[in-house]
């Protein structure tokens, strides 16, 4: 029998976005500056490997601010926090470092602005996701959650002339547009956000998967189960023609049987995933005859964010560098890329 051609289509962009890079390096720099332990409220980003690696370096992850000892240092995760969390931290005299992604902060600001103008804000997002809890906390009396198209019928507003939708940054673009379409059927005067809330990184990773999905018998997405943007990549692949799709944290979670009869494997990773984990998957595949790796490039990314002001100030005072590499990444300082 003729040997089938085996190849890998490797999505680009994939992996770390600017907000994740910044948040992970923030914890690493906090450990360098203040020493262990540094407390982190919630997972700094939704990735198992990142969290366990930082734990080994002395980060302590807690669920709530009141688990942090008085006067200690706490980092807020990339997904953002409600104002009440800042108040709790102040009451406990904590040193806070806010690693909220600037693109999440942008959505918080939009929420505050529309609430000040007395709009009803329809926040499209996943119930219980930390980002949505944080954004809703900016104006709880003005914001209601819309968890996908099927939730639209449950929405009630005070004045249909004064309604705006905002969203979580890491949703499926297509599903969100469907939710908006149904909302607009009910509320024709529904206003759009001033700019896209679904962030560039989420959009680009979905775009790359869409470009290659129909050519793939199998899509392997590297990412953790609680990572919204990673989970979405599996869904997008399946919606666009991939026969089977799986999310794995590590290469050793791949089941050999997934490769039965497969000639093209798509590989990508979520925005919170270090590239070393993708390398692990590519090595696993190469060892099984999938050595031909072809990039599928949907977009170029160059965005970078400066570290939080608190960290930059303290790095400067300590004579330590807050410099990034010329390509904008923090790679020289981070073990987690
Ligand atoms: O929001 P999501 O669950 O996708 O978070 P993540 O940590 O996997 O990805 C980066 C972010 C943010 C905000
Ligand atoms: Fe920021 Fe988007 Fe990355 Fe989330 S996925 S941290 S919103 S850039």
XYZ file of N, CA and C in Angstrom, residues 38-136:
297
model
N 5.514 36.054 45.969
C 4.668 37.102 45.391
C 3.303 36.452 45.181
N 2.280 37.106 45.675
C 0.929 36.559 45.518
C 0.348 37.002 44.179
N -0.439 36.129 43.587
C -1.110 36.459 42.322
C -2.577 36.107 42.490
N -3.441 37.096 42.263
C -4.876 36.822 42.396
C -5.380 36.177 41.100
N -5.865 34.947 41.216
C -6.297 34.116 40.074
C -5.066 33.720 39.245
N -5.290 32.884 38.241
C -4.180 32.487 37.376
C -3.745 33.709 36.571
N -2.466 33.979 36.543
C -1.988 35.194 35.854
C -2.444 35.196 34.393
N -2.338 34.030 33.745
C -2.993 33.774 32.452
C -3.505 32.336 32.548
N -4.426 31.977 31.675
C -5.054 30.659 31.798
C -4.218 29.573 31.131
N -3.054 29.315 31.713
C -2.221 28.233 31.173
C -1.543 27.468 32.303
N -1.776 26.164 32.297
C -1.287 25.284 33.362
C 0.232 25.363 33.506
N 0.940 25.301 32.375
C 2.400 25.282 32.410
C 2.950 26.597 32.973
N 2.368 27.706 32.555
C 2.820 29.008 33.046
C 2.617 29.070 34.560
N 1.453 28.650 35.013
C 1.130 28.741 36.441
C 2.058 27.841 37.265
N 2.273 26.605 36.827
C 3.113 25.712 37.644
C 4.571 26.181 37.640
N 5.020 26.723 36.502
C 6.407 27.211 36.446
C 6.601 28.404 37.384
N 5.639 29.311 37.401
C 5.765 30.475 38.291
C 5.631 30.057 39.755
N 4.799 29.047 40.008
C 4.684 28.523 41.388
C 6.041 28.012 41.862
N 6.744 27.317 40.971
C 8.065 26.784 41.343
C 9.049 27.904 41.658
N 8.827 29.071 41.048
C 9.726 30.206 41.317
C 9.310 31.010 42.549
N 8.159 30.681 43.129
C 7.770 31.367 44.368
C 6.492 32.183 44.290
N 5.781 32.091 43.186
C 4.475 32.782 43.119
C 3.431 31.927 43.848
N 2.553 32.589 44.578
C 1.449 31.884 45.241
C 0.148 32.385 44.636
N -0.588 31.476 44.039
C -1.845 31.859 43.379
C -2.998 31.707 44.364
N -3.786 32.761 44.487
C -4.939 32.729 45.398
C -6.190 33.080 44.598
N -7.336 32.701 45.159
C -8.593 33.002 44.487
C -9.106 34.385 44.825
N -8.905 34.772 46.078
C -9.456 36.059 46.512
C -8.404 36.878 47.260
N -8.607 38.182 47.246
C -7.646 39.103 47.847
C -7.480 38.845 49.345
N -8.544 38.414 50.032
C -8.426 38.250 51.488
C -7.589 37.032 51.891
N -7.114 36.288 50.899
C -6.178 35.181 51.200
C -4.728 35.677 51.228
N -4.522 36.953 50.879
C -3.162 37.506 50.847
C -2.875 38.139 52.212
N -1.718 37.800 52.815
C -1.405 38.385 54.128
C -1.277 39.906 54.047
N -1.667 40.568 55.118
C -1.625 42.030 55.165
C -0.236 42.552 54.797
N -0.189 43.579 53.961
C 1.074 44.216 53.606
C 1.878 43.512 52.514
N 1.433 42.335 52.057
C 2.190 41.588 51.037
C 1.948 42.181 49.635
N 2.686 41.627 48.655
C 2.550 42.081 47.259
C 1.598 41.161 46.519
N 0.650 41.743 45.795
C -0.272 40.931 44.994
C -0.328 41.471 43.566
N -0.290 40.530 42.616
C -0.414 40.885 41.200
C -1.819 40.519 40.751
N -2.488 41.441 40.066
C -3.794 41.134 39.474
C -3.575 40.571 38.067
N -4.375 39.564 37.724
C -4.124 38.809 36.484
C -4.448 39.617 35.218
N -4.048 39.067 34.077
C -4.252 39.729 32.776
C -5.729 39.966 32.466
N -6.605 39.198 33.132
C -8.038 39.259 32.781
C -8.763 40.419 33.432
N -8.088 41.124 34.368
C -8.687 42.318 34.958
C -9.503 42.032 36.209
N -9.733 43.086 36.991
C -10.510 42.946 38.236
C -11.529 44.073 38.318
N -12.569 43.823 39.100
C -13.576 44.852 39.367
C -13.006 45.873 40.356
N -13.528 47.096 40.346
C -13.029 48.118 41.280
C -13.068 47.664 42.743
N -14.045 46.849 43.086
C -14.161 46.400 44.480
C -12.923 45.619 44.922
N -12.241 44.975 43.982
C -11.041 44.207 44.315
C -9.897 45.164 44.691
N -9.813 46.283 43.984
C -8.803 47.294 44.351
C -9.087 47.818 45.761
N -10.368 48.020 46.068
C -10.740 48.518 47.411
C -10.351 47.507 48.487
N -10.619 46.222 48.212
C -10.253 45.175 49.192
C -8.746 45.194 49.432
N -7.984 45.352 48.363
C -6.518 45.337 48.486
C -6.040 46.538 49.304
N -6.683 47.684 49.075
C -6.311 48.887 49.840
C -6.576 48.671 51.320
N -7.726 48.066 51.623
C -8.112 47.836 53.018
C -7.109 46.920 53.724
N -6.461 46.048 52.966
C -5.482 45.120 53.558
C -4.047 45.651 53.441
N -3.928 46.915 52.993
C -2.606 47.548 52.802
C -1.676 46.700 51.931
N -2.228 46.104 50.883
C -1.410 45.294 49.981
C -0.685 46.186 48.986
N 0.509 45.740 48.580
C 1.181 46.402 47.457
C 0.610 45.736 46.201
N -0.076 46.488 45.345
C -0.728 45.870 44.189
C 0.033 46.198 42.906
N 0.089 45.199 42.049
C 0.644 45.389 40.708
C -0.426 44.898 39.749
N -0.858 45.777 38.895
C -2.003 45.448 38.038
C -1.515 44.995 36.665
N -1.615 43.678 36.405
C -1.168 43.143 35.112
C -2.329 42.984 34.129
N -3.428 43.666 34.405
C -4.560 43.620 33.467
C -4.099 44.034 32.072
N -4.464 43.261 31.069
C -4.098 43.620 29.696
C -4.713 44.980 29.350
N -3.938 45.866 28.756
C -4.480 47.180 28.378
C -5.724 47.075 27.473
N -5.850 45.973 26.738
C -7.029 45.845 25.869
C -8.267 45.437 26.659
N -8.071 44.843 27.832
C -9.195 44.592 28.742
C -9.552 45.907 29.447
N -8.536 46.633 29.863
C -8.776 47.940 30.510
C -9.578 48.851 29.587
N -9.297 48.768 28.298
C -10.044 49.581 27.328
C -11.544 49.256 27.411
N -11.886 47.995 27.531
C -13.311 47.615 27.621
C -13.901 48.122 28.943
N -13.112 48.051 30.023
C -13.586 48.605 31.308
C -13.950 50.083 31.130
N -13.062 50.819 30.447
C -13.299 52.264 30.276
C -14.572 52.517 29.467
N -14.770 51.685 28.434
C -15.989 51.833 27.631
C -17.215 51.608 28.510
N -17.132 50.600 29.373
C -18.272 50.299 30.257
C -18.576 51.490 31.165
N -17.530 52.062 31.731
C -17.722 53.205 32.641
C -18.353 54.373 31.880
N -17.837 54.599 30.678
C -18.332 55.740 29.890
C -19.816 55.586 29.541
N -20.203 54.398 29.071
C -21.608 54.206 28.694
C -22.510 54.175 29.929
N -21.995 53.683 31.038
C -22.801 53.695 32.268
C -23.013 55.129 32.727
N -21.965 55.961 32.607
C -22.102 57.378 32.985
C -23.163 58.070 32.138
N -23.321 57.620 30.879
C -24.353 58.201 30.007
C -25.693 57.471 30.166
N -25.765 56.632 31.184
C -26.999 55.922 31.557
C -27.515 54.955 30.480
N -26.587 54.333 29.737
C -26.971 53.281 28.777
C -27.202 51.956 29.514
N -28.045 51.110 28.939
C -28.041 49.702 29.315
C -26.929 49.053 28.495
N -26.009 48.354 29.174
C -24.863 47.748 28.500
C -25.065 46.236 28.438
N -25.061 45.709 27.216
C -25.202 44.261 27.038
C -23.802 43.703 26.812
N -23.291 43.025 27.828
C -21.917 42.516 27.776
C -21.949 41.070 27.296
N -21.467 40.855 26.069
C -21.458 39.505 25.510
C -20.216 38.779 26.057
N -20.445 37.630 26.681
C -19.316 36.918 27.268
C -19.778 35.657 27.960
N -18.812 34.932 28.504
C -19.116 33.649 29.147
C -19.303 33.836 30.646
N -20.451 33.400 31.111
C -20.800 33.520 32.527
C -19.683 32.956 33.408
N -19.286 33.739 34.396
C -18.294 33.259 35.361
C -16.852 33.465 34.929
N -16.601 33.808 33.652
C -15.215 34.046 33.222
C -14.690 35.284 33.951
N -13.436 35.210 34.413
C -12.889 36.300 35.237
C -12.937 37.661 34.555
N -12.702 37.678 33.264
C -12.714 38.973 32.570
C -14.097 39.602 32.630
N -15.114 38.793 32.436
C -16.489 39.297 32.424
C -16.898 39.764 33.829
N -16.444 39.028 34.842
C -16.747 39.428 36.234
C -16.121 40.798 36.506
N -14.891 40.986 36.042
C -14.204 42.258 36.256
C -14.872 43.403 35.520
N -15.188 43.194 34.256
C -15.805 44.269 33.462
C -17.185 44.613 34.021
N -17.978 43.601 34.335
C -19.330 43.848 34.856
C -19.264 44.609 36.178
